[in-house]
Amino acid sequence: MQSTYKMDFTEELKKCVKCGTCRAHCPLFVELKGEPGSPRGRLALIKRLHDGKIKPSQELADIVYTCLLCKTCTVNCPSGVISDEIILAARDSLNQSMDQSVIKKALLKGFLTRPALLHSCMSMASLYQKTGMHNVLTKSKLFELLPDKLNAVTKIMPDVTKKPARSRIPVVTPAKGEKKFKVAYFLGCATNHIYPDVPVAGVEVLSQNGCEVITVEGVKCCGMPHMAYGEVDTAKEMAKQNMDILLKEDYDAVISDCASCSSTFKETYLHIFDEGSKEYEQAKQLADKTWDISDFLVTKTGIKPGTKEQKVKVTYHDPCHLKRAQNIFKEPREVLKNTPGVEFVEMKDADRCCGSAGSFAVMHHDLSMKVLDKKIENAQKVDPDYLATSCPTCTMQLSYGLKKAGSQAKVVHPVQILAETYK
Amino acid sequence: MVAKEQLIKDLEGMFGVQKVLKSELERYTYTYDSSFVSQQTEYFPDVVVCLESTEEVSKLMKYAWDNEVPVTPRGAGSGQTGGSVAIKGGIVLDISGWNEIVEIDDINMQAVVRPGIVHASLNQALSPFNLFFPPDPGSSAMATVGGMVANNASGLRAVKYGATFQYILGLEVVQPNGDIIKTGGMKSKALKSVSGLDLTRIYCGSEGTLGIITEIRLKVLPKPQARGIMLALFDKLEDSALTVLDVFKAGIIPSGIEILDDGGIRCANMYKPELNIPEVEAAIFFEINGTKAGVESEGEQVKAIAEKRARSVEWATDADRMAKLWQGRAVIGAASARTVPGKTRIFAGEDVCFPISKVPEALRTIKNISKKYDIPVVIYGHIGDGNMHTAPIMDPLIPDEVQRTHKVAEEIHRLALELGGSTTGEHGVGFARTSYMEEEHGKALDVMWAIKQAIDPKGIMNPGKIWKLGRE
Ligand SMILES: Cc1cc2nc3c(=O)[nH]c(=O)nc-3n(C[C@H](O)[C@H](O)[C@H](O)COP(=O)(O)OP(=O)(O)OC[C@H]3O[C@@H](n4cnc5c(N)ncnc54)[C@H](O)[C@@H]3O)c2cc1C
């Protein structure tokens, strides 16, 4: 079995002793039931493919793609099996040996790589929501490619008529007060286009806490969505461009407000380039420099909040790519607890996946909704004004879930509440 | 037996396509459990059905009976003996999705559950009532209570609380011909009943060979008020075992007595460096629970006894420290997989049980067997009841190592029989251990077979388990 994603399938698969512990932790298995829906089952089939006993097939691809990549099985595996990475590598391998379905190719290759197209599709999605003009949108490229997923997309997609963050933030924002750091702010696709208020707040908070902030231009999508669909080659191209741009100047840090982007920089790039290559060295440098924004605020700058009290009750949902991929979970809570007036309440199973996993919520809509319902139930029990989180796809999913449940609570990034205190 | 295509068609007709798994890929995921033997062979079921009601299970069994199709029940597939693998083909009944808690009666201290409920989930649900279901396998996070009953599972606290059978008040069982029976106190809430033959006891530990367990009435206990943990380190393996015997002689039954050998200590340190346990020949963890005063007084007595032979003794009642120490023991089963890079641990010859008087001798002999075949074996387990786990560390991709590991497992099983113990203290027979049954049971095996034939004359229930295939 070949994969561009660096993976020694023989060694990694050997570690699985089939104890079944992962059955206890996988948020999808609870809903799917049946061994093929368990991480152990998926790995057993990938091993069989690796052993040459079965051939790539649509059925196998379906099973391998029915995974949130939430890492819950990985962090709980007694034998140290890195299931989520094996899944990523297997998807890449399947991609190389199978006919690509039109959906994936189009959605990813021509989509996130071209920011302008992304924005126009997002805007159209929003238009669709508002007017219900089915025929206008079914004519658009995206929805032609996603006929049966159309409903799912339009249900989850938020209102995206806002101007992208890129056009609202200057390239250079000076530090307010004494300058302690010069940082690059990576504008990820989703916060830039869908939740532009997040980077606007992020830049403000960093500048208030002694950072000169550069919203570096020319960057691409981090590549995580491509990787999730086994498009490692495309992801590599994006990685190269991002690394060239972000490492060109000697920034003290590269900051991201998106858990997936930061975990991709810190972890995933290292898995797609050959050790010893120039790109691998760059990936190491970028990994060392990358910070999640809450982590940077708590660990490096310290937080000096503004004076305007917020008087809100807030709970926090841990994105998989922050808690399990980066072991960051105290820091966003610290940001919230340091925000004047915030009453912080912990909800049950705060670190359980919300079921969004990028486009999983679209591709496996019903399943994703079952995972979401559990999350929303727990959130509603603490009755918050805000459900904070640090990932735009979680935000999209949680917002949809809250709305569906008739809740008034809003989903925000922790820095958005902190930013309000400076107003 | 009906042809496979017809079988699938019939089952889809009876239960709907959603509940029937028939593709090669789906069926492959039912060819294994955690046992190494099951992973070295490929016993495909012809079809898998996932059912969640007594009526459906009864319908399935009537059909299987009429058509003489083998049926293998399956819980989480965490078993270590291939018990849930269909070695004669036919139908696998995956019952793990049927996980309802029907009733928790806190006043009468009992619970009624469906077989798919996972052990840890049940205890979570009991916790707000200050109750718990005491048998606690290391597989608590995934094992189903149905699987525990079928295997008569036990765990870390068996020394005080015993095995699953002690907590089963009654069962609902679907017979091989589809009839539904209720055993013991299934229909009553009495905590005791000696009315008639104890059928409950026969089904408990029957490994799916006598019928399908579809409902379970469990006795549950109030949670103890307090707990303390002691870690005693010994330079000589034998001294650790002798200390355990002295604790019993003093009239104290700790709620858990667990051992780690030097390999086990190394694993614990590798996996959780903050534990930093000195690498002596044996570490013993004593857990004592009960009332606060009782825990304090027993803890002090055990400490005094241990100090006679131990190099050092640590007694902890602080929650944080206790959690850390107990974790040191809990991670071993898993962490042993990581001891040697490129190798893994497998589940083979895992749970032999020795008379407690013979434990010191057994431990030394296992070490020698490991040396003889040059296969590292990490020893850990429930020394308090003589039930030892022996984890071979090997590379499953090297045929010679596989051969030697089989020999290690074989010798460990033989050792248990020679020393008057049992080849399995908790995991059961499955098809991994059928070859020891004659020797372990003699004529009693014929009586077991007579019972099997009376209940399942067509031999459709989980064939090839407990008794070798072909016995009929
Ligand atoms: C890491 C690890 C640690 C373990 N620790 C322990 C331990 O400490 N103590 C211990 O006792 N065991 C332990 N085990 C073994 C295993 O978890 C137990 O045997 C458990 O009871 C099996 O439950 P299951 O749901 O996985 O059953 P399965 O493995 O699916 O099935 C086990 C047997 O029960 C039968 N069966 C299952 N459900 C039913 C039903 N409803 N009706 C009739 N028959 C049925 C099956 O046919 C099979 O013969 C451990 C296993 C692992 C992997």
XYZ file of C-alpha atoms in Angstrom, chain A residues 143-311:
169
model
C -24.573 22.361 -5.950
C -24.539 20.644 -9.289
C -21.735 18.606 -7.858
C -23.532 17.967 -4.634
C -27.078 17.201 -5.667
C -28.168 14.969 -2.808
C -26.161 16.940 -0.281
C -27.774 20.199 -1.232
C -30.168 20.280 1.653
C -27.486 19.450 4.137
C -25.188 22.193 2.880
C -27.787 24.864 2.988
C -28.989 23.857 6.411
C -25.593 24.110 8.030
C -24.082 26.946 6.053
C -24.191 30.173 8.069
C -25.050 33.637 6.895
C -22.006 34.696 4.886
C -22.854 38.069 3.546
C -20.199 39.684 5.734
C -17.084 41.081 4.119
C -14.113 38.732 4.471
C -11.732 39.550 7.308
C -8.916 40.177 4.830
C -10.665 43.292 3.590
C -11.410 44.504 7.132
C -7.986 44.152 8.724
C -4.937 46.146 7.647
C -1.873 44.121 6.701
C 0.021 45.674 9.610
C -1.672 46.384 12.932
C 0.708 48.066 15.376
C 0.983 46.991 19.000
C -0.978 49.133 21.441
C 1.454 50.206 24.126
C 4.846 48.563 24.418
C 5.628 46.183 21.513
C 6.650 42.760 22.818
C 6.239 40.567 19.746
C 5.929 40.767 16.004
C 3.556 38.031 14.921
C 2.128 36.687 11.676
C -1.626 36.113 11.769
C -2.675 33.266 9.500
C -6.077 33.983 8.020
C -7.639 30.551 7.537
C -10.312 30.098 4.851
C -13.183 29.535 7.213
C -12.658 32.336 9.691
C -11.705 34.729 6.916
C -14.861 34.092 4.903
C -17.464 32.688 7.221
C -16.564 34.142 10.611
C -14.571 37.278 9.786
C -15.401 38.743 13.212
C -13.059 36.172 14.751
C -9.812 37.339 13.105
C -10.919 40.947 13.553
C -11.219 40.279 17.279
C -8.065 38.145 17.341
C -5.939 40.877 15.806
C -7.402 43.452 18.178
C -6.728 41.318 21.255
C -3.156 40.572 20.185
C -2.437 44.210 19.496
C -3.944 45.205 22.869
C -1.539 42.766 24.484
C 1.673 44.027 22.951
C 1.843 42.414 19.504
C 2.452 43.976 16.169
C 0.234 41.817 13.953
C 0.853 41.114 10.268
C -2.007 39.442 8.417
C 0.344 37.881 5.918
C -0.867 37.994 2.331
C -0.647 35.310 -0.334
C -1.241 32.367 1.972
C -3.362 29.396 0.889
C -5.722 27.068 2.716
C -3.737 25.093 5.330
C -4.502 21.895 3.387
C -6.343 19.982 6.122
C -9.562 19.543 4.097
C -7.543 18.156 1.221
C -5.696 15.794 3.467
C -8.965 14.598 4.965
C -10.035 13.655 1.456
C -6.794 11.920 0.664
C -5.552 14.759 -1.547
C -2.098 14.828 -0.067
C -0.432 16.020 -3.279
C -2.617 19.115 -3.428
C -2.044 19.712 0.276
C 1.697 19.544 -0.289
C 1.568 22.308 -2.858
C -0.347 24.510 -0.457
C 1.974 23.656 2.369
C 4.985 24.686 0.317
C 3.506 28.043 -0.513
C 2.375 28.663 3.076
C 5.769 27.745 4.481
C 7.618 29.951 1.994
C 5.474 32.936 2.850
C 5.171 32.456 6.599
C 8.866 31.771 7.110
C 10.147 34.510 4.796
C 10.269 37.083 7.557
C 11.466 36.386 11.027
C 8.190 36.576 12.921
C 8.233 35.723 16.620
C 5.224 33.522 16.073
C 2.654 32.398 13.543
C -0.767 32.677 15.137
C -3.975 30.954 14.184
C -7.505 31.274 15.508
C -8.478 27.937 13.956
C -7.680 24.657 15.703
C -7.411 22.743 12.430
C -5.023 25.201 10.798
C -2.706 25.311 13.818
C -2.683 21.544 14.231
C -1.965 21.119 10.524
C 1.031 23.439 10.813
C 2.267 21.846 14.023
C 1.769 18.194 13.144
C 0.555 17.305 9.730
C 3.090 19.042 7.502
C 5.771 16.940 9.161
C 4.038 13.829 7.894
C 3.850 14.756 4.250
C 7.453 15.671 3.442
C 10.469 13.391 3.386
C 12.747 13.667 6.367
C 15.878 15.552 5.406
C 14.202 17.459 2.557
C 14.154 21.263 2.494
C 10.413 21.191 2.999
C 10.709 18.943 6.032
C 13.114 21.417 7.624
C 10.691 24.222 6.842
C 7.844 22.191 8.315
C 9.841 21.789 11.525
C 10.464 25.527 11.690
C 6.815 26.332 11.080
C 5.728 23.776 13.666
C 7.956 25.442 16.267
C 6.611 28.880 15.466
C 2.908 28.100 15.300
C 0.642 29.026 18.185
C -3.039 28.767 18.839
C -4.135 32.281 19.734
C -5.391 31.438 23.251
C -2.216 29.548 24.013
C -0.105 32.483 22.849
C -2.075 34.951 24.934
C -1.893 32.864 28.090
C 1.660 31.576 27.695
C 3.505 34.439 26.023
C 1.839 37.832 26.246
C -0.260 37.445 29.366
C -3.759 38.901 29.234
C -4.527 42.520 30.067
C -8.276 42.749 29.553
C -10.165 45.940 28.825
C -12.493 47.550 31.334
C -15.886 46.911 29.789
C -17.495 44.096 31.758
C -19.385 41.486 29.737
C -21.886 40.001 32.256
